[in-house]
Tab-separated table of C-alpha atoms in Angstrom:
chain	number	residue	atom	x	y	z
A	30	MET	CA	6.142	-21.120	-5.088
A	31	GLY	CA	9.469	-19.952	-6.497
A	32	VAL	CA	7.903	-19.295	-9.896
A	33	VAL	CA	4.928	-17.540	-8.286
A	34	PHE	CA	7.149	-15.254	-6.200
A	35	LEU	CA	9.395	-14.578	-9.207
A	36	LEU	CA	6.502	-13.589	-11.502
A	37	GLN	CA	4.877	-11.514	-8.792
A	38	THR	CA	8.101	-9.651	-8.026
A	39	VAL	CA	9.211	-9.054	-11.627
A	40	CYS	CA	5.784	-7.950	-12.888
A	41	GLY	CA	5.163	-5.775	-9.850
A	42	VAL	CA	8.542	-4.031	-9.960
A	43	LEU	CA	8.304	-3.427	-13.717
A	44	GLY	CA	4.794	-2.013	-13.341
A	45	ASN	CA	5.822	0.329	-10.534
A	46	LEU	CA	8.980	1.485	-12.324
A	47	PHE	CA	7.052	2.070	-15.563
A	48	LEU	CA	4.537	4.293	-13.791
A	49	LEU	CA	7.328	6.062	-11.876
A	50	GLN	CA	9.289	6.868	-15.026
A	51	HIS	CA	6.068	8.135	-16.631
A	52	TYR	CA	5.659	10.786	-13.921
A	53	LEU	CA	9.367	11.614	-13.908
A	54	LEU	CA	9.277	12.055	-17.680
A	55	LEU	CA	6.348	14.438	-17.375
A	56	TYR	CA	8.227	16.399	-14.700
A	57	PHE	CA	11.487	16.732	-16.643
A	58	THR	CA	9.668	17.692	-19.852
A	59	GLY	CA	8.090	20.698	-18.156
A	60	HIS	CA	4.572	19.395	-17.567
A	61	ARG	CA	2.770	20.632	-14.491
A	62	LEU	CA	2.115	17.711	-12.174
A	63	LYS	CA	-0.886	17.482	-9.875
A	64	PRO	CA	-0.425	17.003	-6.120
A	65	THR	CA	-1.715	13.440	-6.472
A	66	ASP	CA	1.154	12.722	-8.891
A	67	LEU	CA	3.684	13.328	-6.097
A	68	ILE	CA	1.786	10.914	-3.845
A	69	LEU	CA	1.731	8.293	-6.590
A	70	GLN	CA	5.476	8.632	-7.210
A	71	HIS	CA	6.255	7.847	-3.580
A	72	LEU	CA	3.713	5.025	-3.635
A	73	MET	CA	5.568	3.461	-6.573
A	74	VAL	CA	8.904	3.774	-4.737
A	75	ALA	CA	7.472	2.204	-1.568
A	76	ASN	CA	5.861	-0.614	-3.562
A	77	SER	CA	9.136	-1.373	-5.355
A	78	LEU	CA	11.057	-1.368	-2.070
A	79	SER	CA	8.556	-3.759	-0.517
A	80	LEU	CA	8.602	-6.094	-3.525
A	81	LEU	CA	12.383	-6.232	-3.854
A	82	SER	CA	13.109	-6.696	-0.154
A	83	ARG	CA	10.510	-9.461	0.302
A	84	GLY	CA	10.003	-11.014	-3.135
A	85	ILE	CA	13.642	-11.717	-4.023
A	86	PRO	CA	14.573	-13.501	-0.752
A	87	HIS	CA	11.368	-15.571	-0.797
A	88	THR	CA	12.037	-16.515	-4.425
A	89	MET	CA	15.571	-17.642	-3.596
A	90	ALA	CA	14.359	-19.622	-0.576
A	91	ALA	CA	11.556	-21.259	-2.576
A	92	PHE	CA	14.075	-22.426	-5.195
A	93	GLY	CA	16.064	-24.196	-2.477
A	94	LEU	CA	18.822	-21.716	-1.633
A	95	GLN	CA	19.684	-21.782	2.046
A	96	ASP	CA	21.665	-19.581	4.399
A	97	PHE	CA	22.168	-16.852	1.780
A	98	LEU	CA	21.620	-14.063	4.321
A	99	ASN	CA	23.641	-13.452	7.447
A	100	GLU	CA	22.202	-11.825	10.554
A	101	LEU	CA	22.823	-8.272	9.325
A	102	GLY	CA	21.316	-9.115	5.941
A	103	CYS	CA	18.158	-10.484	7.565
A	104	LYS	CA	17.752	-7.391	9.719
A	105	VAL	CA	18.253	-5.039	6.759
A	106	VAL	CA	15.895	-6.972	4.452
A	107	PHE	CA	13.089	-7.160	7.015
A	108	TYR	CA	13.593	-3.504	7.957
A	109	LEU	CA	13.372	-2.333	4.338
A	110	HIS	CA	10.271	-4.423	3.778
A	111	ARG	CA	8.542	-3.061	6.861
A	112	VAL	CA	9.397	0.522	5.885
A	113	GLY	CA	8.190	-0.012	2.310
A	114	ARG	CA	5.012	-1.704	3.496
A	115	GLY	CA	4.310	0.998	6.072
A	116	VAL	CA	4.891	3.852	3.641
A	117	SER	CA	2.751	2.101	1.026
A	118	ILE	CA	-0.242	1.831	3.334
A	119	SER	CA	0.235	5.376	4.685
A	120	VAL	CA	0.602	6.957	1.249
A	121	THR	CA	-2.387	5.032	-0.118
A	122	CYS	CA	-4.429	6.324	2.796
A	123	LEU	CA	-3.160	9.848	2.067
A	124	LEU	CA	-4.117	9.444	-1.605
A	125	SER	CA	-7.640	8.397	-0.685
A	126	VAL	CA	-8.073	11.328	1.716
A	127	PHE	CA	-6.682	13.817	-0.797
A	128	GLN	CA	-9.003	12.552	-3.544
A	129	ALA	CA	-11.990	12.825	-1.207
A	130	ILE	CA	-11.086	16.454	-0.497
A	131	THR	CA	-10.478	17.183	-4.182
A	132	ILE	CA	-13.884	15.995	-5.460
A	133	SER	CA	-15.878	17.401	-2.550
A	134	PRO	CA	-18.537	19.983	-3.580
A	135	ARG	CA	-18.043	23.668	-2.900
A	136	ASN	CA	-20.611	23.712	-0.088
A	137	PHE	CA	-18.804	20.900	1.692
A	138	ARG	CA	-17.915	21.619	5.334
A	139	TRP	CA	-14.216	21.072	4.547
A	140	THR	CA	-14.173	23.525	1.665
A	141	LYS	CA	-11.110	25.336	3.005
A	142	LEU	CA	-9.118	22.116	2.836
A	143	LYS	CA	-9.449	22.104	-0.963
A	144	ALA	CA	-7.275	25.209	-1.108
A	145	THR	CA	-4.805	24.287	1.626
A	146	ALA	CA	-4.410	20.533	1.049
A	147	PRO	CA	-2.092	20.809	-2.005
A	148	LYS	CA	0.309	22.989	-0.002
A	149	TYR	CA	0.856	20.245	2.604
A	150	THR	CA	1.000	17.274	0.248
A	151	CYS	CA	4.794	17.168	0.120
A	152	PHE	CA	5.086	17.526	3.897
A	153	CYS	CA	2.578	14.713	4.531
A	154	VAL	CA	4.353	12.357	2.112
A	155	PHE	CA	7.761	12.858	3.694
A	156	LEU	CA	6.171	12.569	7.144
A	157	CYS	CA	5.042	9.065	6.167
A	158	TRP	CA	8.661	8.101	5.488
A	159	ILE	CA	10.024	9.793	8.619
A	160	LEU	CA	7.514	8.100	10.927
A	161	GLN	CA	7.997	4.623	9.457
A	162	MET	CA	11.795	4.574	9.656
A	163	PRO	CA	12.287	4.652	13.460
A	164	VAL	CA	9.134	2.646	14.260
A	165	ASN	CA	10.222	-0.405	12.271
A	166	ILE	CA	13.683	-0.617	13.846
A	167	LEU	CA	12.141	-2.586	16.718
A	168	PHE	CA	10.794	-5.162	14.275
A	169	SER	CA	14.183	-5.864	12.715
A	170	LEU	CA	16.006	-6.253	16.044
A	171	ASN	CA	14.202	-9.532	16.724
A	172	VAL	CA	15.175	-11.065	13.348
A	173	THR	CA	18.238	-13.274	12.954
A	174	ALA	CA	19.785	-15.572	10.367
A	175	LYS	CA	18.578	-19.179	10.053
A	176	TRP	CA	22.129	-20.519	10.142
A	177	ASN	CA	22.672	-18.966	13.537
A	178	LYS	CA	22.615	-22.068	15.743
A	179	GLU	CA	22.780	-20.199	19.027
A	180	ASN	CA	19.677	-20.950	21.086
A	181	ILE	CA	18.085	-22.684	18.122
A	182	THR	CA	15.256	-23.915	20.305
A	183	ARG	CA	14.266	-20.309	20.928
A	184	GLN	CA	13.939	-19.466	17.249
A	185	LYS	CA	11.017	-19.723	14.865
A	186	ASP	CA	11.202	-20.038	11.114
A	187	LEU	CA	10.233	-17.004	8.966
A	188	GLY	CA	11.134	-18.528	5.609
A	189	PHE	CA	14.606	-17.293	4.706
A	190	CYS	CA	15.335	-15.927	8.203
A	191	SER	CA	14.231	-16.659	11.731
A	192	ALA	CA	13.101	-14.750	14.798
A	193	ASN	CA	13.794	-15.175	18.485
A	194	HIS	CA	10.975	-16.502	20.654
A	195	SER	CA	9.471	-14.280	23.300
A	196	ASP	CA	6.917	-14.823	26.059
A	197	MET	CA	3.205	-14.587	25.232
A	198	ILE	CA	2.806	-11.131	26.743
A	199	THR	CA	5.637	-9.750	24.624
A	200	LEU	CA	4.252	-11.497	21.518
A	201	SER	CA	0.780	-10.058	22.126
A	202	LEU	CA	2.106	-6.534	22.609
A	203	PHE	CA	4.265	-6.935	19.521
A	204	ALA	CA	1.254	-8.098	17.479
A	205	VAL	CA	-0.791	-5.101	18.627
A	206	LEU	CA	2.078	-2.777	17.720
A	207	LEU	CA	2.190	-4.269	14.227
A	208	LEU	CA	-1.572	-4.223	13.759
A	209	PHE	CA	-2.508	-0.802	15.140
A	210	PRO	CA	-1.014	1.366	12.328
A	211	ASP	CA	-2.640	-0.861	9.702
A	212	VAL	CA	-6.057	-0.694	11.366
A	213	ALA	CA	-5.838	3.088	11.760
A	214	SER	CA	-4.860	3.609	8.124
A	215	LEU	CA	-7.494	1.167	6.847
A	216	SER	CA	-10.215	2.848	8.895
A	217	LEU	CA	-9.290	6.327	7.676
A	218	MET	CA	-9.041	5.176	4.083
A	219	LEU	CA	-12.381	3.364	4.206
A	220	TYR	CA	-14.043	6.472	5.631
A	221	SER	CA	-12.579	8.801	2.994
A	222	SER	CA	-13.270	6.358	0.154
A	223	THR	CA	-16.869	5.855	1.289
A	224	SER	CA	-17.325	9.620	1.444
A	225	MET	CA	-15.832	9.955	-2.029
A	226	LEU	CA	-18.136	7.329	-3.504
A	227	SER	CA	-21.103	8.988	-1.812
A	228	ILE	CA	-20.136	12.358	-3.317
A	229	LEU	CA	-19.816	10.838	-6.792
A	230	TYR	CA	-23.166	9.077	-6.449
A	231	ARG	CA	-24.994	12.233	-5.341
A	232	HIS	CA	-23.368	14.211	-8.149
A	233	ARG	CA	-24.463	11.640	-10.695
A	234	GLN	CA	-28.027	11.679	-9.381
A	235	GLN	CA	-28.164	15.483	-9.622
A	236	VAL	CA	-27.120	15.641	-13.269
A	237	GLN	CA	-28.841	12.445	-14.436
A	238	TYR	CA	-31.656	14.376	-16.136
A	239	ILE	CA	-29.175	16.505	-18.095
A	240	HIS	CA	-27.343	13.390	-19.265
A	241	ARG	CA	-30.559	11.892	-20.629
A	242	MET	CA	-31.456	15.081	-22.466
A	243	ASN	CA	-28.170	15.811	-24.258
A	244	GLY	CA	-26.748	12.279	-24.453
A	245	SER	CA	-23.560	13.304	-22.643
A	246	SER	CA	-21.008	10.637	-21.902
A	247	ARG	CA	-20.064	12.279	-18.617
A	248	SER	CA	-22.333	9.885	-16.694
A	249	PHE	CA	-20.373	6.949	-18.062
A	250	THR	CA	-17.119	8.684	-17.116
A	251	GLU	CA	-18.330	9.193	-13.555
A	252	PHE	CA	-19.367	5.555	-13.368
A	253	ARG	CA	-15.933	4.428	-14.542
A	254	ALA	CA	-14.232	6.743	-12.040
A	255	THR	CA	-16.316	5.223	-9.254
A	256	GLN	CA	-15.366	1.739	-10.436
A	257	ARG	CA	-11.637	2.547	-10.408
A	258	ILE	CA	-11.770	3.998	-6.896
A	259	LEU	CA	-13.786	1.041	-5.631
A	260	LEU	CA	-11.364	-1.379	-7.296
A	261	LEU	CA	-8.318	0.235	-5.683
A	262	VAL	CA	-10.009	0.285	-2.274
A	263	ASN	CA	-11.043	-3.371	-2.556
A	264	THR	CA	-7.526	-4.391	-3.640
A	265	PHE	CA	-5.982	-2.474	-0.775
A	266	VAL	CA	-8.405	-3.594	1.934
A	267	SER	CA	-8.481	-7.271	0.966
A	268	SER	CA	-4.695	-7.524	0.566
A	269	TYR	CA	-3.681	-5.719	3.723
A	270	THR	CA	-6.457	-7.170	5.883
A	271	LEU	CA	-5.386	-10.714	5.011
A	272	SER	CA	-1.736	-9.705	5.325
A	273	SER	CA	-2.304	-8.286	8.821
A	274	ILE	CA	-4.140	-11.442	9.883
A	275	PHE	CA	-1.259	-13.614	8.693
A	276	GLN	CA	1.265	-11.321	10.389
A	277	VAL	CA	-0.574	-11.683	13.704
A	278	CYS	CA	-0.821	-15.468	13.307
A	279	ILE	CA	2.904	-15.758	12.541
A	280	SER	CA	3.828	-13.432	15.421
A	281	ASN	CA	1.785	-15.455	17.921
A	282	SER	CA	2.766	-18.899	16.625
A	283	PRO	CA	5.911	-20.505	18.117
A	284	LYS	CA	6.393	-22.604	14.963
A	285	PRO	CA	4.468	-21.097	12.013
A	286	SER	CA	3.674	-23.571	9.243
A	287	TRP	CA	5.000	-23.468	5.674
A	288	PHE	CA	1.544	-22.395	4.488
A	289	PHE	CA	1.380	-19.350	6.776
A	290	ILE	CA	4.890	-18.214	5.871
A	291	ASN	CA	4.616	-18.499	2.083
A	292	PHE	CA	0.966	-17.639	1.579
A	293	GLY	CA	1.324	-14.734	4.005
A	294	ALA	CA	4.254	-13.419	1.951
A	295	PHE	CA	2.266	-13.819	-1.260
A	296	ILE	CA	-0.714	-11.883	0.141
A	297	THR	CA	1.593	-9.173	1.481
A	298	LEU	CA	3.059	-8.603	-1.997
A	299	CYS	CA	-0.296	-8.600	-3.806
A	300	PHE	CA	-1.102	-4.920	-3.374
A	301	PRO	CA	2.387	-3.588	-4.280
A	302	ALA	CA	2.346	-5.845	-7.355
A	303	PHE	CA	-1.197	-5.078	-8.569
A	304	CYS	CA	-1.379	-1.397	-7.554
A	305	PRO	CA	0.383	0.091	-10.644
A	306	PHE	CA	-1.813	-1.906	-13.022
A	307	VAL	CA	-4.944	-0.671	-11.248
A	308	LEU	CA	-3.667	2.909	-11.591
A	309	MET	CA	-2.932	2.376	-15.296
A	310	ILE	CA	-6.602	1.667	-16.021
A	311	PRO	CA	-7.976	4.575	-18.134
A	312	ASP	CA	-10.071	7.230	-16.415
A	313	PHE	CA	-8.983	6.167	-12.925
A	314	GLN	CA	-7.995	9.716	-12.045
A	315	CYS	CA	-10.837	11.357	-13.949
A	316	ALA	CA	-12.583	11.976	-10.619
A	317	ASP	CA	-10.458	15.121	-10.322
A	318	SER	CA	-12.422	16.664	-13.185
A	319	LEU	CA	-15.674	16.366	-11.248
A	320	SER	CA	-14.598	19.095	-8.861
A	321	LYS	CA	-14.161	21.624	-11.665
């Protein structure tokens, strides 16, 4: 497990930083960046924050290191991870919605949003950060160090830290609080992604005759764009759905097993680690050209 967490963290952080420096290099060399590029930059930062704050401690714990975080360290690490995870899911949802608006046809009922959406991209991205910071303070208050022997019978193991036990009503409310933002973001992203795929499919059907006549490769480009969007959605939904299930199980279990703790952490880090490599696939962002 230590090797798995180490490879996942190192590869994921390097992938996110590589993509981040690519966009920063374009910005500082005078290239005009698209609104989606700003969203992707913040997604890379959130992914890196989530990987570093969760992957490194789990790697150290898996290799046998114990009591390397005090109570303040545990609270800070879990807080940073929750903020990074929350911003990652929010920004990915924002990216999906923005892409759906971008490729929508001109007679679409939200046509006006195509002109106004880029103006509010920066505001929406920073709103994701602002909303996640105070919300996740409550999560970190319940976390404590494993070496804290006070009321040890009222603590449950979280891997490299522990959490104080609460009554079932409090645990259930806490689980709902953790799950609701994820469900809302997943639902919105699934709706926008389904709409986007439907738009691409209808567009392909409309120009299919032209493609057969002139042998254009545009049909293949549209097909690849649809594949990339579907791949990102599947990676996001599968990773965060399983992660949310494990989070609920751990929150409602007085003594979560080793399997739930470690496999839950691995699933949680899958999307931040794989996301940059999905975005690096050629023609992923070629869907923007379909709106022109």
